Amino acid sequence: MIELLLVDDESYVTESIAQTIQWSEMGISKVYQASSAAEALQVLEEQSIDIVVTDIRMPEMDGLQLIELVAERWENTRCILLTGDTDFQYAKKAIQLQAFDYILKPVNDDEFVSIISNAVELLQDEWEQAERYQQLLYDRKSDFTVLKANLMHDLLLGRTLSTKIIRDKCNQYEIPLRVDESAMMMLIPLPKTFASMDHHSISLMEYAIGNIAEEVFSEDYHIWHSKSPHDCLIIMATLKTSLEHTSEINRNVREHHREQLTKLVQILQRNVSNYLKGDISIVLTEWFEFPVGIAAAYRAGLSAIFKTETQGSDRLLFIEDLTQGRESVIKAIEMLYKPPTLIHLLESKQWESAQDKIDSVFRDMERVSYMREHLYEVFLSITNAFLYIAHKHGVFMHQIDHSGFDLFIDQRIIHSLDTLKSWSTEMMDKLKRELYTNDEYTNSYIIKQVHEIVDNHLGQDTSVKSIADKVFLHPVYLSKIYKTETGESLSDYMIRKRMERALYLLKNSNMKIYEITSELGYQNPQYFSKMFKKYYGVTPHEYREH
């Protein structure tokens, strides 16, 4: 709803207008009066005024000076001038100050209503456009971040996508890499100094490192960064002076770019140390053709991280400096990444097929030579699938197995192929039993998580989609569960909690309306007032006054 301020040193003028006009029919909820420009400025400071109607001729500060100040400090407020025939020459000045319109004295009610209605309509159109634009920007940025991360995960894990799909998605998500370009990958395991941080803080650190990398490499490289499925940051880079194929990168070119990359990576490490207070190690893969070589480069990078993890932090490692593992064992492990993946099988509750997939990998590995890091790769892949499915259903691993995922136990699990195989089969059976027998508990746990998220983030831009992301569920599925379990839609619950909080603050605090609006995460005080009245039948101002 709209709030309006009448300003005239002749109080009978404002009194007459205030009492004779049917304000509510124009969508105006509150009309304030001021007898001077100074008093008007005080009202503007304290209230959310949308329209100012002011006389031109007033002592001390006239109406033109007033609307000039309003334009500077409250740029979204519309100003309308009251003017007599003798001071009509001020109209040009009013136009320069971008006054919305002027009304001649003596005031004609029909003309007054027409001009005010036009101003109200314009304001409402602007609010709707601004709200749509802000929502589009937020949705676009949020969706692109998730979509780019999902695409990165699919490519890292070897999901087969057509060239056209990858090209279209790169264009749609504004990813600067191009199909068939020569690319290389940097893998950055998070330093131990970040280990004590909560999930949100770690995500911010990952985002910050990615942004620093973009700044450092932006002159010569296109960059795409995201977190990997195995808890490290991935930065993919292609040359801005594009090379058609990896084969075109001859020895001299490789040496040149190796020297250049070494300098840039050292700058990245130094900046992260200075600004984020953490020392990062970086593994650089060999050049590969994007996107066909991503999965192999990623696996080689993970293997290199595991192989050199005891060498301390702040390292720079080129994979080409390491002895590469045998191709046969890579082919055996590739089965875990080929569709349908283990995650897809577990999601669709194809337990036997999932077990067959794991058994097939172990059978192939029994016939080839492998290193301990190969066992670790298999362990990571299987663990990732188990954790994803468990968390998606609101279950933690310590509920399935008392040891959970203990680092010391993990080391014993990958001591031999037989140990890893036995552990995988046992955990699969436990996961299956837990998910089959705890559907009711799972839903109640999800509802509890949702309530905690909403209660702790009332003042933020909390949406069904953002909540669904936090509990690892699709927004439609989460809404269905919530409605079934509580009988109330999730959107209605969030509105109710905000309105209850608003009611409490209005009654028990001295916070101004616009402060409460911001506290509850609303960007527009008028929209908040409208929602409050819709919910309680009165505006926030009316509730506080009574």
mmCIF file of C-alpha atoms in Angstrom, residues 362 375 413-423:
data_model
loop_
_atom_site.group_PDB
_atom_site.id
_atom_site.type_symbol
_atom_site.label_atom_id
_atom_site.label_comp_id
_atom_site.label_asym_id
_atom_site.label_seq_id
_atom_site.Cartn_x
_atom_site.Cartn_y
_atom_site.Cartn_z
ATOM 1 C CA PHE A 362 36.590 -55.803 -7.719
ATOM 2 C CA LEU A 375 41.950 -48.647 -3.720
ATOM 3 C CA ILE A 413 39.609 -50.362 4.933
ATOM 4 C CA ILE A 414 41.933 -49.626 2.005
ATOM 5 C CA HIS A 415 44.706 -51.857 3.361
ATOM 6 C CA SER A 416 43.725 -54.600 0.884
ATOM 7 C CA LEU A 417 41.269 -55.295 -1.916
ATOM 8 C CA ASP A 418 39.510 -58.010 0.117
ATOM 9 C CA THR A 419 39.032 -55.670 3.094
ATOM 10 C CA LEU A 420 37.564 -52.958 0.877
ATOM 11 C CA LYS A 421 35.299 -55.468 -0.858
ATOM 12 C CA SER A 422 33.964 -56.852 2.455
ATOM 13 C CA TRP A 423 33.399 -53.363 3.830
#
